[in-house]
Coordinates of C-alpha atoms and ligand atoms in Angstrom, one line a residue:
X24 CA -15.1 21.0 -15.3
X25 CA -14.5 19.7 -11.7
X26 CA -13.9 22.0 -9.2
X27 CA -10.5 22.3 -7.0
X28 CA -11.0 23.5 -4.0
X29 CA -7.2 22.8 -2.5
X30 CA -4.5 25.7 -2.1
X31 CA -1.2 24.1 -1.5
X32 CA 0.1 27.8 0.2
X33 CA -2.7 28.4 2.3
X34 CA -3.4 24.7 3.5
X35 CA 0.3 23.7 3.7
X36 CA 2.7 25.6 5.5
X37 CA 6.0 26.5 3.8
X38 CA 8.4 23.9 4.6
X39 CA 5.9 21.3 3.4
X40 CA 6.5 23.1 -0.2
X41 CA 10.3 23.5 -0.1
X42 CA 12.1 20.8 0.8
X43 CA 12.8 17.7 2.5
X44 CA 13.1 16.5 6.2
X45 CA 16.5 15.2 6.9
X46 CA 18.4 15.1 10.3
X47 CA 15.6 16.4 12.7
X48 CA 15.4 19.6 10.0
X49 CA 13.5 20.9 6.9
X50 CA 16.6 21.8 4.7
X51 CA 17.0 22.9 1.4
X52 CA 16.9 20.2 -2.2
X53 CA 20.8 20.2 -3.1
X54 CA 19.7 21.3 -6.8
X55 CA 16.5 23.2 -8.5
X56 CA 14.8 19.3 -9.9
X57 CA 11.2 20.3 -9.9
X58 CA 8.3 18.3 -10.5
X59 CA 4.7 19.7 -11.0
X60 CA 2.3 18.2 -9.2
X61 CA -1.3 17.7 -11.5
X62 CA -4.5 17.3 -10.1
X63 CA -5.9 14.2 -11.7
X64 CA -9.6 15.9 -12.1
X65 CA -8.7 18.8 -13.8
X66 CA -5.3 17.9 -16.0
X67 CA -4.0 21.4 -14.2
X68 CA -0.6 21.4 -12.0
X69 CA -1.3 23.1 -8.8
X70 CA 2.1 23.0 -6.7
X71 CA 5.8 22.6 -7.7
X72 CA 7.8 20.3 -5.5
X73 CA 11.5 19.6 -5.2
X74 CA 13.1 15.8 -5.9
X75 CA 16.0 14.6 -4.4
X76 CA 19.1 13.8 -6.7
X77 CA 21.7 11.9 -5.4
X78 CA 23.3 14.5 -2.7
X79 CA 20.3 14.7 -1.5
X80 CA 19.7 10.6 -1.3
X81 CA 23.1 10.4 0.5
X82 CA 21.9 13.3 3.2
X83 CA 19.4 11.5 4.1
X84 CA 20.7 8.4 4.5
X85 CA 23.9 9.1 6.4
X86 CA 22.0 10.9 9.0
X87 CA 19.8 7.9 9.4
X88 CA 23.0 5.8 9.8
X89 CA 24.5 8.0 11.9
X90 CA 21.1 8.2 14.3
X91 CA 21.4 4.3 14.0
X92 CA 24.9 3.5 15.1
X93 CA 24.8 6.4 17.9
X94 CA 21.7 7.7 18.3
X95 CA 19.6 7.0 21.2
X96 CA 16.8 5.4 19.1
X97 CA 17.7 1.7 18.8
X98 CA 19.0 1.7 22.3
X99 CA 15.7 2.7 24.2
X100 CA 13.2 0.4 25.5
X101 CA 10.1 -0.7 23.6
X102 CA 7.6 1.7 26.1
X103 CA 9.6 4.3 25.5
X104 CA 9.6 4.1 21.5
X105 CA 6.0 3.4 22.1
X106 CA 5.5 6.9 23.3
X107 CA 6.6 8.9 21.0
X108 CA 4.7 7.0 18.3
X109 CA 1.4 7.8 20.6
X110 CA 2.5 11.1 20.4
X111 CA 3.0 11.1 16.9
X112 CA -0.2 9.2 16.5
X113 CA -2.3 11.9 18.4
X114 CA -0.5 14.6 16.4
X115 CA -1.4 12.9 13.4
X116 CA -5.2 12.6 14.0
X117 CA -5.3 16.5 14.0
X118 CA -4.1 16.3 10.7
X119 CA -6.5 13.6 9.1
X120 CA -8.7 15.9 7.4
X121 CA -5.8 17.7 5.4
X122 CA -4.4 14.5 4.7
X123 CA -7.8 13.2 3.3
X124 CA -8.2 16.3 1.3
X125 CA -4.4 16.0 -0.4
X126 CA -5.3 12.2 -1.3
X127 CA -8.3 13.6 -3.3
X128 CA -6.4 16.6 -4.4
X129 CA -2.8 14.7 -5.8
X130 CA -4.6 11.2 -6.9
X131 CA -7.9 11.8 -7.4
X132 CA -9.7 9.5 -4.9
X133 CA -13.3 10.4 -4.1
X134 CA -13.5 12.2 -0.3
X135 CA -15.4 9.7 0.9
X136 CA -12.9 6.9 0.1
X137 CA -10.3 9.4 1.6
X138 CA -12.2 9.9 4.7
X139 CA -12.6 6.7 5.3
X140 CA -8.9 5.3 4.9
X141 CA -6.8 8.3 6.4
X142 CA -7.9 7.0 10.0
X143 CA -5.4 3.6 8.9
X144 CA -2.2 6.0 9.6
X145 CA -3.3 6.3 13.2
X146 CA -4.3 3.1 13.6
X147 CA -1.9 1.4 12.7
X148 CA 0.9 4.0 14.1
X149 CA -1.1 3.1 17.8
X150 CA -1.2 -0.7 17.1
X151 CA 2.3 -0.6 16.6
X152 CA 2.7 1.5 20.1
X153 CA 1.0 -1.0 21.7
X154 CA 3.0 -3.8 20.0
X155 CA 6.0 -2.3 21.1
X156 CA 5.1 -1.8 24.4
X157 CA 4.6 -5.4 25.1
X158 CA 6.7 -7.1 22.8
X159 CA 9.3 -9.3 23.9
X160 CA 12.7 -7.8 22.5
X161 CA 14.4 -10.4 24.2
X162 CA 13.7 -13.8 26.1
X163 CA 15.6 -16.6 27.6
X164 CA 15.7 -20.1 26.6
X165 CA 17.2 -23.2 28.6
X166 CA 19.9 -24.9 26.9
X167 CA 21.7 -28.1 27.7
X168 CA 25.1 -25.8 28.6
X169 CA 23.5 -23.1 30.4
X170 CA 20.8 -20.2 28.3
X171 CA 20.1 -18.6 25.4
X172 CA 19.4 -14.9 25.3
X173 CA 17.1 -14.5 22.2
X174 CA 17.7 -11.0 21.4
X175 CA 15.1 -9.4 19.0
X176 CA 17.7 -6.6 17.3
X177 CA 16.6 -3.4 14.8
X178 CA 17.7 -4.1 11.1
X179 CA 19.4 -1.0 11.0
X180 CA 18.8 2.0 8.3
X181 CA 15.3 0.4 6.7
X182 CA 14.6 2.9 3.8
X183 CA 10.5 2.6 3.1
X184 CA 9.1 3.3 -0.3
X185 CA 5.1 3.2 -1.5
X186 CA 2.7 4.4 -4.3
X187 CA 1.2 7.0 -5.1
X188 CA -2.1 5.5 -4.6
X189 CA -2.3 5.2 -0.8
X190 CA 0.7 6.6 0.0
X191 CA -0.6 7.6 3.3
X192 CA -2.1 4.5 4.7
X193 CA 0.8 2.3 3.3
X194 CA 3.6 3.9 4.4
X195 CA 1.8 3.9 8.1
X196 CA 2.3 0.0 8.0
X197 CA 6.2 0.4 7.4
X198 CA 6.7 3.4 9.4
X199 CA 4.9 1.8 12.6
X200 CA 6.3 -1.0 12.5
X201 CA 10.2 0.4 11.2
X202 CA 9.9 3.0 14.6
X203 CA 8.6 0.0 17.1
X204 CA 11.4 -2.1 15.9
X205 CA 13.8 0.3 16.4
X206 CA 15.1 1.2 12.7
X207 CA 15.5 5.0 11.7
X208 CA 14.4 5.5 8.5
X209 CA 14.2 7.4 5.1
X210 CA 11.1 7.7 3.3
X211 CA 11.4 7.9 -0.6
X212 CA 8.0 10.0 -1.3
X213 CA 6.6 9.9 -5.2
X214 CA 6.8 13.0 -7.0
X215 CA 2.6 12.5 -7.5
X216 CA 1.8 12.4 -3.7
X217 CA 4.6 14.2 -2.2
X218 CA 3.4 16.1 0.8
X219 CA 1.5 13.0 3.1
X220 CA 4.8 11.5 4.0
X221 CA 6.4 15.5 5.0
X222 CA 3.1 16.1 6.7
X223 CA 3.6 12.9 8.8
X224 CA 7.5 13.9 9.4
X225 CA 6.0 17.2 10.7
X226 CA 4.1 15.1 13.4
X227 CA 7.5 13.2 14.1
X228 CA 9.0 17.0 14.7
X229 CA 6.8 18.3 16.9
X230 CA 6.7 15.0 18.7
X231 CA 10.4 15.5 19.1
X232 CA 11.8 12.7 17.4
X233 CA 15.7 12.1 17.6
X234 CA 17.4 13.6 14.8
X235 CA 18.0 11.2 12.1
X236 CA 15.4 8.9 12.9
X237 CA 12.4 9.7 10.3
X238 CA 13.8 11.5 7.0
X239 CA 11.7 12.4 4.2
X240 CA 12.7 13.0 1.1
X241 CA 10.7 13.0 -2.6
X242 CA 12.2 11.1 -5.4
X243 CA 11.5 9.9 -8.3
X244 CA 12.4 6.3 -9.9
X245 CA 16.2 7.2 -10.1
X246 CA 16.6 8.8 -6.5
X247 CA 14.6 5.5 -5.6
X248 CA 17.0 3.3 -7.3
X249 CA 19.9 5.3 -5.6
X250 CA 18.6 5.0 -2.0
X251 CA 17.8 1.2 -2.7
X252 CA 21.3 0.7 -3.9
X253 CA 22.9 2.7 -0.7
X254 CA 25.3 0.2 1.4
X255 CA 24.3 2.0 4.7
X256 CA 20.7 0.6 4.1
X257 CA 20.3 -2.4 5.5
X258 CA 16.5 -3.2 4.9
X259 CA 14.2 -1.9 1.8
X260 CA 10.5 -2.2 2.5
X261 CA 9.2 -1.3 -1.3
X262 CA 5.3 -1.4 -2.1
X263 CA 4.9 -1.0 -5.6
X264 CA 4.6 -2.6 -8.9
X265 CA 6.1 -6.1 -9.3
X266 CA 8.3 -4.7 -12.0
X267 CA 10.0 -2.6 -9.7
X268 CA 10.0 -5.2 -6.5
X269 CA 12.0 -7.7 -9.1
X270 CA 15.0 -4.6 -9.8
X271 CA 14.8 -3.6 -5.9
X272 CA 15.1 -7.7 -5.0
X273 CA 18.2 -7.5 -7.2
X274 CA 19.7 -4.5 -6.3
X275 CA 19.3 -5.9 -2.9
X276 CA 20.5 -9.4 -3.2
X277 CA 23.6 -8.0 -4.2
X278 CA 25.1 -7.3 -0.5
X279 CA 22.0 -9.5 0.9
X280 CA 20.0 -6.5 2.0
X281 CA 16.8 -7.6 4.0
X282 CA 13.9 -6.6 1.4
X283 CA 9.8 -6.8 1.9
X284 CA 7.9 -6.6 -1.0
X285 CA 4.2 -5.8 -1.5
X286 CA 3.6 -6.1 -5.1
X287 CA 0.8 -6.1 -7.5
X288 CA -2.5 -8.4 -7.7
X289 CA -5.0 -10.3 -9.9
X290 CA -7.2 -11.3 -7.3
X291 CA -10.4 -13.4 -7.4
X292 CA -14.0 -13.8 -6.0
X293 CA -15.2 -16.9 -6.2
X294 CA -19.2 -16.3 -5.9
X295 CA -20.2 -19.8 -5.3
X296 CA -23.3 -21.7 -6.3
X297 CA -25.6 -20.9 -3.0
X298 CA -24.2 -17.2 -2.9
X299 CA -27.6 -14.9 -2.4
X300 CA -27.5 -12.4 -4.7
X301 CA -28.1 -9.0 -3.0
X302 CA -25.4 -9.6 -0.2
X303 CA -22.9 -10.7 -2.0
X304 CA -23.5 -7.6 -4.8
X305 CA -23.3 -5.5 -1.8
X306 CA -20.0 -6.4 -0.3
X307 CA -18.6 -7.4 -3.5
X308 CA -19.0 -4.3 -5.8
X309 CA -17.1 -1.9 -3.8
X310 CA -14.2 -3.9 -3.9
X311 CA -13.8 -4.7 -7.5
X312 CA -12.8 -1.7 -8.3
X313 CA -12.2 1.0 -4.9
X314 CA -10.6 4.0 -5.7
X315 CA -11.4 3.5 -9.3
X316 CA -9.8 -0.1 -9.2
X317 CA -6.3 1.5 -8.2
X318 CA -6.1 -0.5 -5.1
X319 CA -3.6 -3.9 -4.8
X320 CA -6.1 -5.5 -3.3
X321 CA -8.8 -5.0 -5.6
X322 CA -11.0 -8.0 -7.0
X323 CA -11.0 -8.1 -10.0
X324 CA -11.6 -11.4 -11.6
X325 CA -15.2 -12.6 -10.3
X326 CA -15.8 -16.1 -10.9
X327 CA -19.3 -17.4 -11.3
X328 CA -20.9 -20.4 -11.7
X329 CA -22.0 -21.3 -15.1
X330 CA -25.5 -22.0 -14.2
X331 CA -25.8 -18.8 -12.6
X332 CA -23.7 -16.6 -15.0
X333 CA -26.7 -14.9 -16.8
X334 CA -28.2 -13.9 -13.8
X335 CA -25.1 -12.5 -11.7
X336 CA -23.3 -10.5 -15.6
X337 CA -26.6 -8.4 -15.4
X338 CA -27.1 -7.6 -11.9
X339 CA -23.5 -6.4 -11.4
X340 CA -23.0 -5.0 -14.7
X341 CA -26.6 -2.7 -13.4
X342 CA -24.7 -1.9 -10.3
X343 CA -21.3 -1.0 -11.5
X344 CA -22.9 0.9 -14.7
X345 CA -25.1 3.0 -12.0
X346 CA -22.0 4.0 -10.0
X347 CA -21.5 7.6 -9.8
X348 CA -18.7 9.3 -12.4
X349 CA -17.5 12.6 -11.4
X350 CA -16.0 15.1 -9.4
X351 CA -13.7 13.5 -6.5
X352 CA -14.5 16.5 -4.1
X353 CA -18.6 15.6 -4.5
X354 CA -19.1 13.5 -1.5
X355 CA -21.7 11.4 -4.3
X356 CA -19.3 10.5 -6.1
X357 CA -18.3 7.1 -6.1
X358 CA -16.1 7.1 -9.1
X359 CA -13.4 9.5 -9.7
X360 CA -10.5 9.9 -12.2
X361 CA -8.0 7.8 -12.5
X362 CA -4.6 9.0 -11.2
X363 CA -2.7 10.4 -13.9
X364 CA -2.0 10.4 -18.0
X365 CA -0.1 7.1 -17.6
X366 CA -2.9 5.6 -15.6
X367 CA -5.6 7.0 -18.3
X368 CA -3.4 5.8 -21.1
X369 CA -2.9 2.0 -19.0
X370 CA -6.2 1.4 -18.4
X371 CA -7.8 2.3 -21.9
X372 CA -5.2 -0.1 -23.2
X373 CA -6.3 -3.3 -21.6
X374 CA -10.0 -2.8 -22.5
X375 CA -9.3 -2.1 -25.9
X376 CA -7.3 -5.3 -25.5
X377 CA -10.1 -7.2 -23.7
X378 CA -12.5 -6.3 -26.7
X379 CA -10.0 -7.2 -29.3
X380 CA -9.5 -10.9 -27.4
X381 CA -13.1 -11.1 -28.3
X382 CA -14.1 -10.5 -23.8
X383 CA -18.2 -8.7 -23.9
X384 CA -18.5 -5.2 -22.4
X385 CA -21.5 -5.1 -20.4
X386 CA -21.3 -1.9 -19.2
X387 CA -18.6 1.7 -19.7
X388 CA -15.4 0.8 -22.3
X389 CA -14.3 4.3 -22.7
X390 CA -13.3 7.4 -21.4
X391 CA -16.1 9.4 -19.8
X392 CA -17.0 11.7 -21.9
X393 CA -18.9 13.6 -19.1
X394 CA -16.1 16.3 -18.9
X395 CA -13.6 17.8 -21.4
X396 CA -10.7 17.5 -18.9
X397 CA -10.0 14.7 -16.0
X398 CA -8.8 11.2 -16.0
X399 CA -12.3 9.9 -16.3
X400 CA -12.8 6.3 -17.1
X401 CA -16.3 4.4 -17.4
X402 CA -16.2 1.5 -14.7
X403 CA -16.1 -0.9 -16.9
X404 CA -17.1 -4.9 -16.9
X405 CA -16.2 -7.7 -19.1
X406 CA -18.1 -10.9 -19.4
X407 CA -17.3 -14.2 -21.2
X408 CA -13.5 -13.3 -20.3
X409 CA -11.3 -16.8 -20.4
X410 CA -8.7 -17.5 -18.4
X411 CA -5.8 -16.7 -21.3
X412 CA -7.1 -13.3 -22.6
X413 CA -4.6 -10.8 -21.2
X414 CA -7.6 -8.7 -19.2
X415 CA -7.6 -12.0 -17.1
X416 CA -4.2 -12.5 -16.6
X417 CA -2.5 -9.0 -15.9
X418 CA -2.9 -6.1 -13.3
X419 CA -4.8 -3.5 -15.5
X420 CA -5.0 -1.0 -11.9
X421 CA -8.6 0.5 -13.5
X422 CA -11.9 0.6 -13.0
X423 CA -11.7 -2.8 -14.7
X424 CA -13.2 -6.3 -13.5
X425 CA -13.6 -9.7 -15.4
X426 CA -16.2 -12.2 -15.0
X427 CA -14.9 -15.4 -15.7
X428 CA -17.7 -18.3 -15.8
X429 CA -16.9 -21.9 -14.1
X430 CA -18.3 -25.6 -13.9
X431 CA -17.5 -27.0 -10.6
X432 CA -15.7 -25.6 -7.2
X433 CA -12.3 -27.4 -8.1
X434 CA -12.6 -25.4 -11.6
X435 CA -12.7 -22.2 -9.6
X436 CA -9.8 -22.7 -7.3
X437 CA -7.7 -23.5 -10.3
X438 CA -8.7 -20.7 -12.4
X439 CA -8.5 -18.8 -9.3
X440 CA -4.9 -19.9 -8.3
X441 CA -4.1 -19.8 -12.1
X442 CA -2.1 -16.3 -11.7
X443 CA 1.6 -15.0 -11.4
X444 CA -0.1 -12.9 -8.9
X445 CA -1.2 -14.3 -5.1
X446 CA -2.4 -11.1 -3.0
X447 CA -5.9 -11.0 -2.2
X448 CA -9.2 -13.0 -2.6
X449 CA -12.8 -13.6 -1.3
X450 CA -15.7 -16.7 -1.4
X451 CA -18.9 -15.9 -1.0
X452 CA -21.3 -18.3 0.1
X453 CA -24.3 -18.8 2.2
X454 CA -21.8 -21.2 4.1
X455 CA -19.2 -19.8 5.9
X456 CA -17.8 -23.8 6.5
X457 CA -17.9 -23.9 2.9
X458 CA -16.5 -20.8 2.4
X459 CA -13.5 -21.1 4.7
X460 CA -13.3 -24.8 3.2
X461 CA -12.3 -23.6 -0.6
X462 CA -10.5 -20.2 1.2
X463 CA -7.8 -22.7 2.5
X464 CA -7.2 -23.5 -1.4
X465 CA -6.6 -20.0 -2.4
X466 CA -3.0 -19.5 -3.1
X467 CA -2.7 -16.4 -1.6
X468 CA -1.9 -14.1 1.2
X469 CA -5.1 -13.2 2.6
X470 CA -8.7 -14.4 1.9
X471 CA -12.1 -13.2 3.4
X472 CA -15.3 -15.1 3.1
X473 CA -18.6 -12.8 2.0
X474 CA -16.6 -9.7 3.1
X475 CA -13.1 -8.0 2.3
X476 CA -11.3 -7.4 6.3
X477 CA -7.8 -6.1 6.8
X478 CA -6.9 -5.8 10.6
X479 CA -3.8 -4.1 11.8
X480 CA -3.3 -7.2 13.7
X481 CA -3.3 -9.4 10.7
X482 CA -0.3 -10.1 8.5
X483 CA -0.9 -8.8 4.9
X484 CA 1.0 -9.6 1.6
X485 CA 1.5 -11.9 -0.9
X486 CA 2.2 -15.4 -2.4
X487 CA 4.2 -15.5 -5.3
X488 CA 4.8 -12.9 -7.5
X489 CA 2.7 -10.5 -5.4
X490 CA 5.6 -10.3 -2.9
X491 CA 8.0 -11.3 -0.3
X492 CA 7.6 -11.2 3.4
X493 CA 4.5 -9.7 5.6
X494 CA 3.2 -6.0 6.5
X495 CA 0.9 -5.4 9.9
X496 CA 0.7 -7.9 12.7
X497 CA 3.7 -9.2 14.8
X498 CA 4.6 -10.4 11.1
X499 CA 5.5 -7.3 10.0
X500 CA 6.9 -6.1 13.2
X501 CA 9.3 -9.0 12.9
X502 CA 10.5 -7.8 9.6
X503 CA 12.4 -4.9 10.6
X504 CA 14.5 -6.8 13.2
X505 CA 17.2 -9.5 13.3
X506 CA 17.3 -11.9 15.8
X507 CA 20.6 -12.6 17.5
X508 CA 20.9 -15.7 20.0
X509 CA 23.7 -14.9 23.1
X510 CA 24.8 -18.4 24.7
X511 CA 25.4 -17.9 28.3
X512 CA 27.4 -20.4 30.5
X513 CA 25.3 -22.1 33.5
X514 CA 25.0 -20.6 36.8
X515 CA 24.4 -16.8 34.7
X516 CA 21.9 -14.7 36.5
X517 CA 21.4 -12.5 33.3
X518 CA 21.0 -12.5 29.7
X519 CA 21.5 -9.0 29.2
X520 CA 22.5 -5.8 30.4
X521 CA 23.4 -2.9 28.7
Ligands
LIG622 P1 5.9 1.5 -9.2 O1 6.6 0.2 -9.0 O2 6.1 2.2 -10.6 O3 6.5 2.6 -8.2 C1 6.4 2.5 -6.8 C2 7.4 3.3 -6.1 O4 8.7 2.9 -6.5 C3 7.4 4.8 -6.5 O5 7.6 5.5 -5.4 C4 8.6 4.9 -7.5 O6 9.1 6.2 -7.6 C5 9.5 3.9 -6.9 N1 10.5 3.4 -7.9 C6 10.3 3.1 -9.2 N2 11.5 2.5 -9.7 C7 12.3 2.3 -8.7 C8 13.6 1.7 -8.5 N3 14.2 1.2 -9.5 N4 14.1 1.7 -7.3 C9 13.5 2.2 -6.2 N5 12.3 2.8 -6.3 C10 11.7 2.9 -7.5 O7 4.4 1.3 -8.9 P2 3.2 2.4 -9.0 O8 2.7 2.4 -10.4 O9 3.6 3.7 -8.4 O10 2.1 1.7 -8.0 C11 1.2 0.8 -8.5 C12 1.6 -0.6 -8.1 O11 1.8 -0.8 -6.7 C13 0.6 -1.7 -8.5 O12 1.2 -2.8 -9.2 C14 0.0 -2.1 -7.2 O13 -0.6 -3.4 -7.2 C15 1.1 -2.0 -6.3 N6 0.7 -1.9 -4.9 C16 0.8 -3.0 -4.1 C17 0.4 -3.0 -2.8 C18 0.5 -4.1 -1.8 O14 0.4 -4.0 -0.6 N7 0.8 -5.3 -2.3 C19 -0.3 -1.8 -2.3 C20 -0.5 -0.7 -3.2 C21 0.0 -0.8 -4.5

């Protein structure tokens, strides 16, 4: 059996375990919902956490409005919001290791992988600072009457909502960019990674952020579908399954809510014909399937040349079937379970379902066997997959990936842009011209050539049915705020002063 070396009561402090963080407080849940949370490796729950109903939805949420409408907050200058989110940032980075070690203790992903994303909170939480502190809330344009004061405006109450799988690093994107706008927020937490978001909200305390303007709470679908539906919010920034993003776009579209979405993915490497080998296997295979392929992002359908199909199904079937299986706490592990029962149960599905479409297994195709309890699933590839079979075409969120065969470059851009989904992709080549060349082809939001980069400078998100709208970058800074033009007469010596 793994081992689980995490104890909620001694590494957490109390509040963390109790309740949510609404109005600048830890308060009590309204009712006695519970929720066990279960550590993926071992099948056993090891803490009991609260979820919001409806009461508890509606707390949060009015003290966010409240915070908005008269509340300091949205009224202060962009240095000055910068500041507290340095503070917050610094407070954070004290906290990186315990946040690294609940990512491998509620989901499952291997310590290394933790220990190597957790730094994105601060990161981005700083670029934002930085953003803020030099971004132009307002500026004046010439007209033919006289000026224009282009005032860059908060959206108001934005209520942020990501995954379980990197709840941490995801919901730094939103919350950066929600706080340098000048939004107060609530943060719907899962029930399966509960604790990153109240750690964070912690660091917002002691950093002395207004009442009202970070809330916390944990909720499950229904408490999500509540705080989407709330009138008071005016923007939903939802990262999650594009099952979900479609009833969030609808709920929202009903009073024209402002909604971001950052949905699921299908997305391609096209290995081109002058691709070496070793490099690309290298920068490839830890992206077809990080964190046990439960990452948007993740490539999963690798495209290869006909003429070099042979060569490429062995040597990255031998390097995914030599990736390590086991324990997330062993630093050597490079594999670890899958995130939960449903995840297990998901993922076995679609290979049985790639096998039935008549799709080769070259290496795994089952639960590991290696332990009686755990999540455990063999990283698994397919070769001879076509572009119909079902493997090909939907987000399986597993250790997973396809290899898809083609005849010519044009035959790979179509059957790479032959998706619902548009997130992520990559082209290696030994020509970065060439490279960049097909990249412009890609129908989707990002594309790196003989790498995978995300910057927190960089807009990230999808085309199509991946999403709506932009995270990081001045992009997703933009998307909490509303611009509102002021016409001044001729002769006005200001735009604005207030
Ligand atoms: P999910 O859609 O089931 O749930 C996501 C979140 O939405 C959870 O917090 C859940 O409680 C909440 N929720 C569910 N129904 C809701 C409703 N009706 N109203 C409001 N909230 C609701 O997704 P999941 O299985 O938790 O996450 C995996 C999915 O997330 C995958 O599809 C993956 O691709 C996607 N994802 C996308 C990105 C990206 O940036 N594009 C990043 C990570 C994950």
């Amino acid at each position: 059996m793994p081992t689980f070396p995490f104890e909620p009561t001694s590494e957490l402090a109390p509040h963390l375990l109790s309740g949510f963080y609404i109005d600048g407080q830890w308060v009590r849940p309204s009712s006695d919902a519970s929720v066990s949370v279960v550590a993926p490796s071992t099948e056993q729950a090891f803490a009991t956490v609260p979820v919001a109903k409806a009461e508890d939805v509606d707390n949060a949420v009015g003290a966010a409005r409240r915070a908005f409408d008269t509340g300091p907050w949205p009224r202060m200058s962009g240095p000055d919001r910068a500041a507290y989110l340095r503070r917050m940032s610094a407070l954070l980075a004290s906290r990186l290791p315990l946040l690294s070690r609940l990512w491998t203790a509620e989901v499952g992903a291997p310590v290394w992988f933790a220990d190597m994303f957790v730094p994105t909170a601060t990161t981005m939480l700083d670029y934002y600072a930085d953003l803020a502190s030099t971004f132009a809330f307002e500026e004046n344009r010439p007209t033919r009457n006289g000026a224009a004061s282009i005032i860059r405006q908060p959206v108001g109450v934005a209520a942020l909502i990501a995954p379980w799988n990197a709840q941490l690093p995801i919901l730094s994107y939103k919350l950066g960019a929600a706080l340098a706008a000048g939004c107060t927020v609530v943060v719907k937490a899962p029930p399966e990674t509960p604790f990153d978001a109240l750690v964070v909200a912690e660091c917002a305390h002691e950093a002395g952020l207004p009442p009202g303007v970070l809330n916390v709470i944990i909720a499950d679908a229904d408490g999500g579908a509540h705080l989407v539906a709330k009138r008071e919010v005016d923007k939903v920034s939802f990262t999650g399954s594009t099952a979900t993003g479609k009833v969030i776009a609808k709920t929202c579209a009903d009073r024209l809510a402002r909604v971001t979405l950052e949905l699921g993915g299908k997305s391609a490497a096209i290995v081109l014909d002058d691709a070496d080998l070793n490099p690309t296997l290298a920068a490839l295979a830890p992206f077809t399937m990080p964190f046990s392929g439960q990452i948007c992002f993740a490539q999963t359908r690798i495209l290869v040349p006909r003429i070099r199909e042979r060569e490429f199904v062995e040597a990255y079937s031998a390097v995914i079937g030599s990736l390590k299986v086991g324990d997330p706490w062993d630093m050597s592990t490079q594999i670890g379970p899958l995130a939960s029962h449903r995840q297990l149960h998901r993922v076995l599905g679609y290979i049985d379902s790639g096998r039935k479409e008549g799709a080769q297994i070259t290496t795994g195709g089952a639960r590991s066997a290696q332990y009686e309890r755990g999540f455990f699933v063999e990283p698994t590839v397919f070769a001879g997959v076509t572009a119909d079979m079902t493997i090909a075409r939907e987000e399986i969120f597993g250790p997973v990936a396809s290899i898809i065969a083609y005849d010519d470059v044009d035959q790979a851009v179509a059957l790479a842009n032959d998706t619902d989904f548009g997130l992520s992709g990559t082209v290696f080549t030994s020509d970065v011209e060439r490279g960049y060349a097909v990249a412009r082809r890609i129908k989707t939001g990002n594309v790196s050539v003989n790498a995978l980069e995300m910057a927190p400078n960089v807009p990230f998100g999808g085309f199509k049915q991946s999403g709506i709208g932009r995270e990081g970058g001045p992009e997703g800074l933009q998307a909490f705020m509303e611009d509102q033009a002021i016409y001044l007469p001729a002769g006005s010596s200001s735009t604005r002063k207030d």
